[in-house]
mmCIF file of C-alpha atoms in Angstrom:
data_model
loop_
_atom_site.group_PDB
_atom_site.id
_atom_site.type_symbol
_atom_site.label_atom_id
_atom_site.label_comp_id
_atom_site.label_asym_id
_atom_site.label_seq_id
_atom_site.Cartn_x
_atom_site.Cartn_y
_atom_site.Cartn_z
ATOM 1 C CA MET A 206 132.569 113.923 77.217
ATOM 2 C CA LYS A 207 131.151 114.856 73.775
ATOM 3 C CA TYR A 208 129.394 111.495 73.546
ATOM 4 C CA PHE A 209 127.867 111.911 77.008
ATOM 5 C CA ILE A 210 126.418 115.315 76.099
ATOM 6 C CA ALA A 211 125.098 113.973 72.785
ATOM 7 C CA LEU A 212 123.469 111.068 74.641
ATOM 8 C CA LEU A 213 121.796 113.445 77.100
ATOM 9 C CA LEU A 214 120.457 115.584 74.243
ATOM 10 C CA SER A 215 119.157 112.497 72.475
ATOM 11 C CA LEU A 216 117.429 111.243 75.612
ATOM 12 C CA SER A 217 115.764 114.580 76.269
ATOM 13 C CA SER A 218 114.338 114.637 72.729
ATOM 14 C CA LEU A 219 112.982 111.097 73.198
ATOM 15 C CA ASN A 220 110.714 112.361 75.950
ATOM 16 C CA ALA A 221 109.359 115.249 73.875
ATOM 17 C CA ALA A 222 105.775 114.793 72.748
ATOM 18 C CA THR A 223 103.555 116.368 70.118
ATOM 19 C CA LEU A 224 100.127 117.288 71.474
ATOM 20 C CA ASN A 225 97.567 117.818 68.704
ATOM 21 C CA VAL A 226 94.507 120.044 69.034
ATOM 22 C CA PRO A 227 91.796 118.969 68.470
ATOM 23 C CA GLY A 228 93.137 115.468 67.680
ATOM 24 C CA SER A 229 94.583 114.373 71.027
ATOM 25 C CA TYR A 230 93.167 117.238 73.125
ATOM 26 C CA PRO A 231 89.748 118.882 72.742
ATOM 27 C CA THR A 232 90.942 122.391 73.644
ATOM 28 C CA VAL A 233 94.108 124.418 73.361
ATOM 29 C CA GLN A 234 94.101 124.985 77.125
ATOM 30 C CA SER A 235 93.933 121.254 77.887
ATOM 31 C CA ALA A 236 96.945 120.611 75.629
ATOM 32 C CA VAL A 237 98.921 123.546 77.077
ATOM 33 C CA THR A 238 98.116 122.313 80.603
ATOM 34 C CA ALA A 239 99.359 118.818 79.727
ATOM 35 C CA ALA A 240 102.520 119.988 77.924
ATOM 36 C CA GLN A 241 105.851 119.202 79.578
ATOM 37 C CA PRO A 242 109.280 120.731 78.860
ATOM 38 C CA GLY A 243 110.314 119.834 75.306
ATOM 39 C CA ASP A 244 106.740 119.241 74.109
ATOM 40 C CA THR A 245 105.091 120.940 71.147
ATOM 41 C CA VAL A 246 101.390 121.764 70.989
ATOM 42 C CA ILE A 247 100.203 121.775 67.356
ATOM 43 C CA LEU A 248 96.926 123.526 66.533
ATOM 44 C CA ALA A 249 94.849 122.471 63.540
ATOM 45 C CA ALA A 250 93.333 125.134 61.317
ATOM 46 C CA GLY A 251 90.527 127.058 62.937
ATOM 47 C CA THR A 252 89.498 129.651 65.482
ATOM 48 C CA TYR A 253 89.690 128.657 69.133
ATOM 49 C CA ASN A 254 87.615 131.018 71.287
ATOM 50 C CA GLU A 255 89.834 130.452 74.293
ATOM 51 C CA ALA A 256 91.926 132.617 76.575
ATOM 52 C CA ILE A 257 94.998 130.426 77.090
ATOM 53 C CA THR A 258 97.296 130.511 80.128
ATOM 54 C CA THR A 259 100.578 128.625 80.414
ATOM 55 C CA ALA A 260 100.671 125.955 83.124
ATOM 56 C CA ARG A 261 104.353 125.257 83.854
ATOM 57 C CA ASN A 262 107.894 126.261 83.021
ATOM 58 C CA GLY A 263 109.808 124.874 80.109
ATOM 59 C CA ALA A 264 113.577 124.561 80.454
ATOM 60 C CA ASP A 265 116.683 125.847 78.731
ATOM 61 C CA GLY A 266 117.003 123.556 75.709
ATOM 62 C CA SER A 267 113.515 122.076 76.345
ATOM 63 C CA ARG A 268 111.035 124.804 75.575
ATOM 64 C CA ILE A 269 107.297 124.289 75.534
ATOM 65 C CA THR A 270 106.206 125.327 72.046
ATOM 66 C CA ILE A 271 102.715 126.290 70.902
ATOM 67 C CA ASP A 272 102.519 126.273 67.106
ATOM 68 C CA GLY A 273 99.495 127.518 65.168
ATOM 69 C CA GLY A 274 100.969 126.453 61.821
ATOM 70 C CA GLY A 275 99.954 129.827 60.389
ATOM 71 C CA VAL A 276 96.316 128.647 60.267
ATOM 72 C CA ALA A 277 95.064 128.864 63.869
ATOM 73 C CA THR A 278 93.625 131.742 65.886
ATOM 74 C CA VAL A 279 93.145 132.037 69.650
ATOM 75 C CA GLN A 280 91.442 134.835 71.582
ATOM 76 C CA LYS A 281 94.108 135.649 74.166
ATOM 77 C CA PHE A 282 97.358 134.179 75.462
ATOM 78 C CA ALA A 283 98.840 134.743 78.933
ATOM 79 C CA LEU A 284 102.454 133.658 79.337
ATOM 80 C CA ASN A 285 103.071 133.082 83.053
ATOM 81 C CA HIS A 286 106.075 130.754 82.863
ATOM 82 C CA THR A 287 109.609 130.554 81.480
ATOM 83 C CA TYR A 288 110.984 129.009 78.283
ATOM 84 C CA HIS A 289 107.925 129.042 76.052
ATOM 85 C CA THR A 290 107.730 129.645 72.319
ATOM 86 C CA LEU A 291 104.546 130.957 70.746
ATOM 87 C CA GLN A 292 104.787 130.707 66.959
ATOM 88 C CA ASN A 293 102.851 130.846 63.698
ATOM 89 C CA LEU A 294 99.679 131.923 65.489
ATOM 90 C CA THR A 295 97.062 134.651 65.207
ATOM 91 C CA VAL A 296 95.838 136.112 68.484
ATOM 92 C CA LYS A 297 92.613 138.026 67.948
ATOM 93 C CA GLY A 298 89.322 138.445 69.768
ATOM 94 C CA ASP A 299 87.320 140.419 72.265
ATOM 95 C CA ILE A 300 89.155 141.298 75.467
ATOM 96 C CA SER A 301 88.358 143.635 78.350
ATOM 97 C CA ALA A 302 89.625 147.207 78.521
ATOM 98 C CA TYR A 303 93.274 147.622 79.548
ATOM 99 C CA GLN A 304 94.129 144.001 78.685
ATOM 100 C CA GLN A 305 96.553 142.576 76.148
ATOM 101 C CA GLN A 306 96.009 139.924 73.475
ATOM 102 C CA ILE A 307 99.373 138.447 74.475
ATOM 103 C CA GLU A 308 100.203 139.146 78.095
ATOM 104 C CA VAL A 309 103.610 138.346 79.539
ATOM 105 C CA LYS A 310 103.204 138.123 83.307
ATOM 106 C CA PRO A 311 105.830 138.820 85.997
ATOM 107 C CA GLY A 312 108.206 135.883 86.320
ATOM 108 C CA ALA A 313 107.714 134.776 82.717
ATOM 109 C CA SER A 314 111.044 135.044 80.960
ATOM 110 C CA TRP A 315 113.136 133.616 78.140
ATOM 111 C CA LEU A 316 110.116 133.643 75.851
ATOM 112 C CA ILE A 317 109.987 133.685 72.079
ATOM 113 C CA ILE A 318 106.991 135.081 70.192
ATOM 114 C CA ASP A 319 107.713 134.266 66.563
ATOM 115 C CA ASN A 320 105.784 134.828 63.340
ATOM 116 C CA CYS A 321 102.566 135.775 65.143
ATOM 117 C CA THR A 322 99.796 138.147 64.165
ATOM 118 C CA VAL A 323 98.227 140.120 66.997
ATOM 119 C CA ASP A 324 95.041 141.972 66.065
ATOM 120 C CA ILE A 325 92.891 143.944 68.517
ATOM 121 C CA ASN A 326 90.512 144.989 65.752
ATOM 122 C CA ARG A 327 90.741 148.633 66.825
ATOM 123 C CA GLN A 328 89.123 148.054 70.196
ATOM 124 C CA TYR A 329 89.465 151.092 72.458
ATOM 125 C CA LYS A 330 92.003 150.744 75.320
ATOM 126 C CA ARG A 331 93.049 147.215 74.285
ATOM 127 C CA TYR A 332 96.689 146.342 73.654
ATOM 128 C CA GLY A 333 98.575 143.895 71.456
ATOM 129 C CA ILE A 334 101.513 142.561 73.464
ATOM 130 C CA GLY A 335 102.265 143.735 76.976
ATOM 131 C CA TRP A 336 104.727 142.558 79.593
ATOM 132 C CA THR A 337 105.657 143.495 83.126
ATOM 133 C CA GLY A 338 108.479 142.349 85.338
ATOM 134 C CA SER A 339 109.975 139.671 83.114
ATOM 135 C CA ASN A 340 113.597 138.864 83.981
ATOM 136 C CA GLY A 341 114.837 137.821 80.557
ATOM 137 C CA ALA A 342 113.349 140.049 77.879
ATOM 138 C CA PRO A 343 110.913 138.245 75.588
ATOM 139 C CA LYS A 344 111.967 138.066 71.958
ATOM 140 C CA ALA A 345 109.309 138.989 69.418
ATOM 141 C CA ASN A 346 110.492 137.918 65.953
ATOM 142 C CA ASP A 347 108.674 138.524 62.672
ATOM 143 C CA CYS A 348 105.439 139.496 64.411
ATOM 144 C CA ILE A 349 102.663 141.442 62.762
ATOM 145 C CA ILE A 350 100.826 143.676 65.186
ATOM 146 C CA GLN A 351 97.681 145.019 63.545
ATOM 147 C CA ASN A 352 95.450 147.812 64.835
ATOM 148 C CA SER A 353 97.401 147.806 68.078
ATOM 149 C CA ARG A 354 100.429 149.022 69.951
ATOM 150 C CA VAL A 355 103.112 147.444 72.088
ATOM 151 C CA ILE A 356 103.226 148.625 75.688
ATOM 152 C CA GLN A 357 105.762 148.227 78.480
ATOM 153 C CA GLY A 358 104.233 147.704 81.905
ATOM 154 C CA TRP A 359 105.035 149.895 84.842
#
């Protein structure tokens, strides 16, 4: 039985892909849209003036990971699906009033936001990380939230 489980884990990691932006994909959104459970989207250094939205669920043990490597910035990120990891990323840019830089939508659960910087640059009535209706509470580890506040939706 142990060997069967190990084989299944090995096979699932064989299907995992690394999607490079801008190498393989011209935009962050195109890579996130193409990402399948187990895949990792790697962002090269730079500022991506994009509002990103997740496209599909990951799976338990096969998360979809978006990794900024500590050198990438996006404008906004909406997490609409389960089992995603957002890590080593700065989220900063102009957003509309009453919006969040990182928005966790209803139905999005089992998320990890790790080692991210969220900066609203002191914009009035803008929020850092906000979530509503998620089933499994998102985990926010080692995040720096600058000029912002964390809100809980109602």
